[in-house]
Amino acid sequence: MTIPVSPNSLESQEARARDSLFLLADLTIEDTGGQHKVKVRNLSAGGMMVESDLEVTQGQSIVVNLRNIGPVRGEIAWARSGRFGVAFNRPVNPKLARKPVGTAADDTPRYLRTPLTHSPSFTR
């Protein structure tokens, strides 16, 4: 027996799966080959919403280079008034984009790390 799903419940599930953030990324439109810096406003395993003045159309193929994830292919799903959505060709882990760059290998607990001995902004 299948239980009907209301469209409202699907929207709330999708909203929970999105990770709202502000992230700069390099986006290449495959038709033109031009590379552009864009602002990623939210990111999920299946896609992202971008804020940009780029002129894009639905269906265009792109490659976006996301921090700690790398290059991901996708296509423009929708575009309107300075924002557009991208559907990825493969799922990504959106939590990786939130991790600081270069600290993944440092598993040393904070209390064991060497403290700063001198900070020019503080007088002693």
JSON list of C-alpha atoms in Angstrom, two decimals:
[
{"chain": "A", "resi": 1, "resn": "MET", "atom": "CA", "xyz": [0.00, 0.00, 0.00]},
{"chain": "A", "resi": 2, "resn": "THR", "atom": "CA", "xyz": [1.41, 3.40, -0.95]},
{"chain": "A", "resi": 3, "resn": "ILE", "atom": "CA", "xyz": [0.69, 6.51, 1.02]},
{"chain": "A", "resi": 4, "resn": "PRO", "atom": "CA", "xyz": [0.14, 9.65, -1.05]},
{"chain": "A", "resi": 5, "resn": "VAL", "atom": "CA", "xyz": [2.74, 12.33, -0.47]},
{"chain": "A", "resi": 6, "resn": "SER", "atom": "CA", "xyz": [1.70, 15.96, -0.45]},
{"chain": "A", "resi": 7, "resn": "PRO", "atom": "CA", "xyz": [3.82, 18.42, -2.43]},
{"chain": "A", "resi": 8, "resn": "ASN", "atom": "CA", "xyz": [4.27, 20.50, 0.74]},
{"chain": "A", "resi": 9, "resn": "SER", "atom": "CA", "xyz": [5.98, 17.64, 2.56]},
{"chain": "A", "resi": 10, "resn": "LEU", "atom": "CA", "xyz": [8.40, 17.18, -0.35]},
{"chain": "A", "resi": 11, "resn": "GLU", "atom": "CA", "xyz": [9.31, 20.87, -0.26]},
{"chain": "A", "resi": 12, "resn": "SER", "atom": "CA", "xyz": [10.06, 20.73, 3.46]},
{"chain": "A", "resi": 13, "resn": "GLN", "atom": "CA", "xyz": [12.21, 17.59, 2.99]},
{"chain": "A", "resi": 14, "resn": "GLU", "atom": "CA", "xyz": [14.17, 19.34, 0.24]},
{"chain": "A", "resi": 15, "resn": "ALA", "atom": "CA", "xyz": [14.63, 22.46, 2.38]},
{"chain": "A", "resi": 16, "resn": "ARG", "atom": "CA", "xyz": [16.03, 20.35, 5.24]},
{"chain": "A", "resi": 17, "resn": "ALA", "atom": "CA", "xyz": [18.48, 18.66, 2.87]},
{"chain": "A", "resi": 18, "resn": "ARG", "atom": "CA", "xyz": [19.88, 22.00, 1.65]},
{"chain": "A", "resi": 19, "resn": "ASP", "atom": "CA", "xyz": [22.82, 23.57, 3.43]},
{"chain": "A", "resi": 20, "resn": "SER", "atom": "CA", "xyz": [22.50, 27.36, 3.42]},
{"chain": "A", "resi": 21, "resn": "LEU", "atom": "CA", "xyz": [25.90, 29.06, 3.15]},
{"chain": "A", "resi": 22, "resn": "PHE", "atom": "CA", "xyz": [27.96, 31.72, 1.41]},
{"chain": "A", "resi": 23, "resn": "LEU", "atom": "CA", "xyz": [30.74, 30.20, -0.66]},
{"chain": "A", "resi": 24, "resn": "LEU", "atom": "CA", "xyz": [32.70, 31.49, -3.64]},
{"chain": "A", "resi": 25, "resn": "ALA", "atom": "CA", "xyz": [33.23, 28.99, -6.43]},
{"chain": "A", "resi": 26, "resn": "ASP", "atom": "CA", "xyz": [34.64, 28.90, -9.95]},
{"chain": "A", "resi": 27, "resn": "LEU", "atom": "CA", "xyz": [32.00, 28.08, -12.55]},
{"chain": "A", "resi": 28, "resn": "THR", "atom": "CA", "xyz": [32.74, 27.29, -16.19]},
{"chain": "A", "resi": 29, "resn": "ILE", "atom": "CA", "xyz": [29.99, 27.37, -18.81]},
{"chain": "A", "resi": 30, "resn": "GLU", "atom": "CA", "xyz": [30.92, 24.55, -21.18]},
{"chain": "A", "resi": 31, "resn": "ASP", "atom": "CA", "xyz": [29.49, 26.22, -24.33]},
{"chain": "A", "resi": 32, "resn": "THR", "atom": "CA", "xyz": [31.59, 29.37, -23.98]},
{"chain": "A", "resi": 33, "resn": "GLY", "atom": "CA", "xyz": [34.49, 28.08, -21.89]},
{"chain": "A", "resi": 34, "resn": "GLY", "atom": "CA", "xyz": [34.43, 31.24, -19.80]},
{"chain": "A", "resi": 35, "resn": "GLN", "atom": "CA", "xyz": [35.29, 30.84, -16.12]},
{"chain": "A", "resi": 36, "resn": "HIS", "atom": "CA", "xyz": [33.45, 32.98, -13.58]},
{"chain": "A", "resi": 37, "resn": "LYS", "atom": "CA", "xyz": [33.49, 33.52, -9.80]},
{"chain": "A", "resi": 38, "resn": "VAL", "atom": "CA", "xyz": [30.01, 32.92, -8.41]},
{"chain": "A", "resi": 39, "resn": "LYS", "atom": "CA", "xyz": [28.36, 33.02, -4.97]},
{"chain": "A", "resi": 40, "resn": "VAL", "atom": "CA", "xyz": [26.88, 29.71, -3.85]},
{"chain": "A", "resi": 41, "resn": "ARG", "atom": "CA", "xyz": [23.93, 30.47, -1.54]},
{"chain": "A", "resi": 42, "resn": "ASN", "atom": "CA", "xyz": [22.80, 26.94, -0.77]},
{"chain": "A", "resi": 43, "resn": "LEU", "atom": "CA", "xyz": [24.15, 23.51, -1.49]},
{"chain": "A", "resi": 44, "resn": "SER", "atom": "CA", "xyz": [22.67, 20.03, -1.36]},
{"chain": "A", "resi": 45, "resn": "ALA", "atom": "CA", "xyz": [23.83, 16.61, -2.52]},
{"chain": "A", "resi": 46, "resn": "GLY", "atom": "CA", "xyz": [22.00, 17.06, -5.82]},
{"chain": "A", "resi": 47, "resn": "GLY", "atom": "CA", "xyz": [22.57, 20.71, -6.67]},
{"chain": "A", "resi": 48, "resn": "MET", "atom": "CA", "xyz": [23.05, 24.30, -5.63]},
{"chain": "A", "resi": 49, "resn": "MET", "atom": "CA", "xyz": [21.59, 27.78, -5.92]},
{"chain": "A", "resi": 50, "resn": "VAL", "atom": "CA", "xyz": [23.91, 30.44, -7.27]},
{"chain": "A", "resi": 51, "resn": "GLU", "atom": "CA", "xyz": [23.71, 34.21, -7.02]},
{"chain": "A", "resi": 52, "resn": "SER", "atom": "CA", "xyz": [25.34, 35.85, -10.04]},
{"chain": "A", "resi": 53, "resn": "ASP", "atom": "CA", "xyz": [24.82, 38.34, -12.85]},
{"chain": "A", "resi": 54, "resn": "LEU", "atom": "CA", "xyz": [25.75, 35.69, -15.43]},
{"chain": "A", "resi": 55, "resn": "GLU", "atom": "CA", "xyz": [23.39, 35.25, -18.35]},
{"chain": "A", "resi": 56, "resn": "VAL", "atom": "CA", "xyz": [22.54, 31.54, -18.30]},
{"chain": "A", "resi": 57, "resn": "THR", "atom": "CA", "xyz": [19.72, 29.49, -19.78]},
{"chain": "A", "resi": 58, "resn": "GLN", "atom": "CA", "xyz": [18.02, 26.35, -18.62]},
{"chain": "A", "resi": 59, "resn": "GLY", "atom": "CA", "xyz": [19.80, 23.23, -19.87]},
{"chain": "A", "resi": 60, "resn": "GLN", "atom": "CA", "xyz": [23.28, 24.74, -20.27]},
{"chain": "A", "resi": 61, "resn": "SER", "atom": "CA", "xyz": [26.10, 22.42, -19.16]},
{"chain": "A", "resi": 62, "resn": "ILE", "atom": "CA", "xyz": [28.49, 23.73, -16.52]},
{"chain": "A", "resi": 63, "resn": "VAL", "atom": "CA", "xyz": [31.40, 22.61, -14.37]},
{"chain": "A", "resi": 64, "resn": "VAL", "atom": "CA", "xyz": [31.73, 24.13, -10.90]},
{"chain": "A", "resi": 65, "resn": "ASN", "atom": "CA", "xyz": [34.81, 23.80, -8.73]},
{"chain": "A", "resi": 66, "resn": "LEU", "atom": "CA", "xyz": [33.63, 23.61, -5.10]},
{"chain": "A", "resi": 67, "resn": "ARG", "atom": "CA", "xyz": [35.97, 24.00, -2.13]},
{"chain": "A", "resi": 68, "resn": "ASN", "atom": "CA", "xyz": [37.00, 20.63, -0.61]},
{"chain": "A", "resi": 69, "resn": "ILE", "atom": "CA", "xyz": [34.84, 18.82, -3.19]},
{"chain": "A", "resi": 70, "resn": "GLY", "atom": "CA", "xyz": [36.50, 19.62, -6.51]},
{"chain": "A", "resi": 71, "resn": "PRO", "atom": "CA", "xyz": [35.01, 19.91, -9.99]},
{"chain": "A", "resi": 72, "resn": "VAL", "atom": "CA", "xyz": [31.40, 18.80, -10.43]},
{"chain": "A", "resi": 73, "resn": "ARG", "atom": "CA", "xyz": [29.49, 18.71, -13.71]},
{"chain": "A", "resi": 74, "resn": "GLY", "atom": "CA", "xyz": [25.88, 19.78, -13.88]},
{"chain": "A", "resi": 75, "resn": "GLU", "atom": "CA", "xyz": [23.33, 21.74, -15.81]},
{"chain": "A", "resi": 76, "resn": "ILE", "atom": "CA", "xyz": [21.28, 24.86, -15.26]},
{"chain": "A", "resi": 77, "resn": "ALA", "atom": "CA", "xyz": [17.89, 23.79, -13.88]},
{"chain": "A", "resi": 78, "resn": "TRP", "atom": "CA", "xyz": [16.30, 27.26, -13.67]},
{"chain": "A", "resi": 79, "resn": "ALA", "atom": "CA", "xyz": [17.31, 30.92, -13.90]},
{"chain": "A", "resi": 80, "resn": "ARG", "atom": "CA", "xyz": [15.64, 34.14, -12.75]},
{"chain": "A", "resi": 81, "resn": "SER", "atom": "CA", "xyz": [16.60, 37.63, -11.54]},
{"chain": "A", "resi": 82, "resn": "GLY", "atom": "CA", "xyz": [20.25, 37.21, -10.61]},
{"chain": "A", "resi": 83, "resn": "ARG", "atom": "CA", "xyz": [19.96, 33.64, -9.33]},
{"chain": "A", "resi": 84, "resn": "PHE", "atom": "CA", "xyz": [20.00, 30.20, -10.89]},
{"chain": "A", "resi": 85, "resn": "GLY", "atom": "CA", "xyz": [19.83, 26.58, -9.86]},
{"chain": "A", "resi": 86, "resn": "VAL", "atom": "CA", "xyz": [22.24, 23.85, -10.87]},
{"chain": "A", "resi": 87, "resn": "ALA", "atom": "CA", "xyz": [21.43, 20.13, -10.89]},
{"chain": "A", "resi": 88, "resn": "PHE", "atom": "CA", "xyz": [24.59, 18.07, -10.41]},
{"chain": "A", "resi": 89, "resn": "ASN", "atom": "CA", "xyz": [25.35, 15.00, -12.55]},
{"chain": "A", "resi": 90, "resn": "ARG", "atom": "CA", "xyz": [26.54, 13.15, -9.42]},
{"chain": "A", "resi": 91, "resn": "PRO", "atom": "CA", "xyz": [25.79, 13.52, -5.72]},
{"chain": "A", "resi": 92, "resn": "VAL", "atom": "CA", "xyz": [28.24, 15.46, -3.53]},
{"chain": "A", "resi": 93, "resn": "ASN", "atom": "CA", "xyz": [28.71, 15.74, 0.22]},
{"chain": "A", "resi": 94, "resn": "PRO", "atom": "CA", "xyz": [27.72, 19.35, 0.99]},
{"chain": "A", "resi": 95, "resn": "LYS", "atom": "CA", "xyz": [29.27, 19.16, 4.49]},
{"chain": "A", "resi": 96, "resn": "LEU", "atom": "CA", "xyz": [32.75, 18.99, 2.90]},
{"chain": "A", "resi": 97, "resn": "ALA", "atom": "CA", "xyz": [32.35, 22.51, 1.51]},
{"chain": "A", "resi": 98, "resn": "ARG", "atom": "CA", "xyz": [31.94, 23.87, 5.07]},
{"chain": "A", "resi": 99, "resn": "LYS", "atom": "CA", "xyz": [35.21, 22.39, 6.34]},
{"chain": "A", "resi": 100, "resn": "PRO", "atom": "CA", "xyz": [38.10, 24.88, 6.52]},
{"chain": "A", "resi": 101, "resn": "VAL", "atom": "CA", "xyz": [40.71, 24.37, 3.83]},
{"chain": "A", "resi": 102, "resn": "GLY", "atom": "CA", "xyz": [43.91, 22.66, 4.97]},
{"chain": "A", "resi": 103, "resn": "THR", "atom": "CA", "xyz": [42.80, 21.48, 8.41]},
{"chain": "A", "resi": 104, "resn": "ALA", "atom": "CA", "xyz": [41.44, 18.05, 7.54]},
{"chain": "A", "resi": 105, "resn": "ALA", "atom": "CA", "xyz": [44.73, 16.28, 8.38]},
{"chain": "A", "resi": 106, "resn": "ASP", "atom": "CA", "xyz": [45.18, 17.98, 11.77]},
{"chain": "A", "resi": 107, "resn": "ASP", "atom": "CA", "xyz": [43.50, 15.68, 14.28]},
{"chain": "A", "resi": 108, "resn": "THR", "atom": "CA", "xyz": [45.47, 17.10, 17.22]},
{"chain": "A", "resi": 109, "resn": "PRO", "atom": "CA", "xyz": [43.12, 18.17, 20.01]},
{"chain": "A", "resi": 110, "resn": "ARG", "atom": "CA", "xyz": [43.03, 21.91, 20.51]},
{"chain": "A", "resi": 111, "resn": "TYR", "atom": "CA", "xyz": [44.50, 21.71, 24.04]},
{"chain": "A", "resi": 112, "resn": "LEU", "atom": "CA", "xyz": [47.62, 19.96, 22.68]},
{"chain": "A", "resi": 113, "resn": "ARG", "atom": "CA", "xyz": [48.32, 22.47, 19.91]},
{"chain": "A", "resi": 114, "resn": "THR", "atom": "CA", "xyz": [51.11, 25.00, 20.30]},
{"chain": "A", "resi": 115, "resn": "PRO", "atom": "CA", "xyz": [49.69, 28.35, 21.42]},
{"chain": "A", "resi": 116, "resn": "LEU", "atom": "CA", "xyz": [50.61, 31.62, 19.74]},
{"chain": "A", "resi": 117, "resn": "THR", "atom": "CA", "xyz": [53.36, 33.24, 21.78]},
{"chain": "A", "resi": 118, "resn": "HIS", "atom": "CA", "xyz": [52.97, 36.76, 20.48]},
{"chain": "A", "resi": 119, "resn": "SER", "atom": "CA", "xyz": [50.11, 38.60, 18.84]},
{"chain": "A", "resi": 120, "resn": "PRO", "atom": "CA", "xyz": [50.86, 42.11, 17.55]},
{"chain": "A", "resi": 121, "resn": "SER", "atom": "CA", "xyz": [47.25, 43.20, 18.10]},
{"chain": "A", "resi": 122, "resn": "PHE", "atom": "CA", "xyz": [47.45, 42.68, 21.87]},
{"chain": "A", "resi": 123, "resn": "THR", "atom": "CA", "xyz": [49.82, 44.55, 24.15]},
{"chain": "A", "resi": 124, "resn": "ARG", "atom": "CA", "xyz": [51.11, 42.88, 27.28]}
]
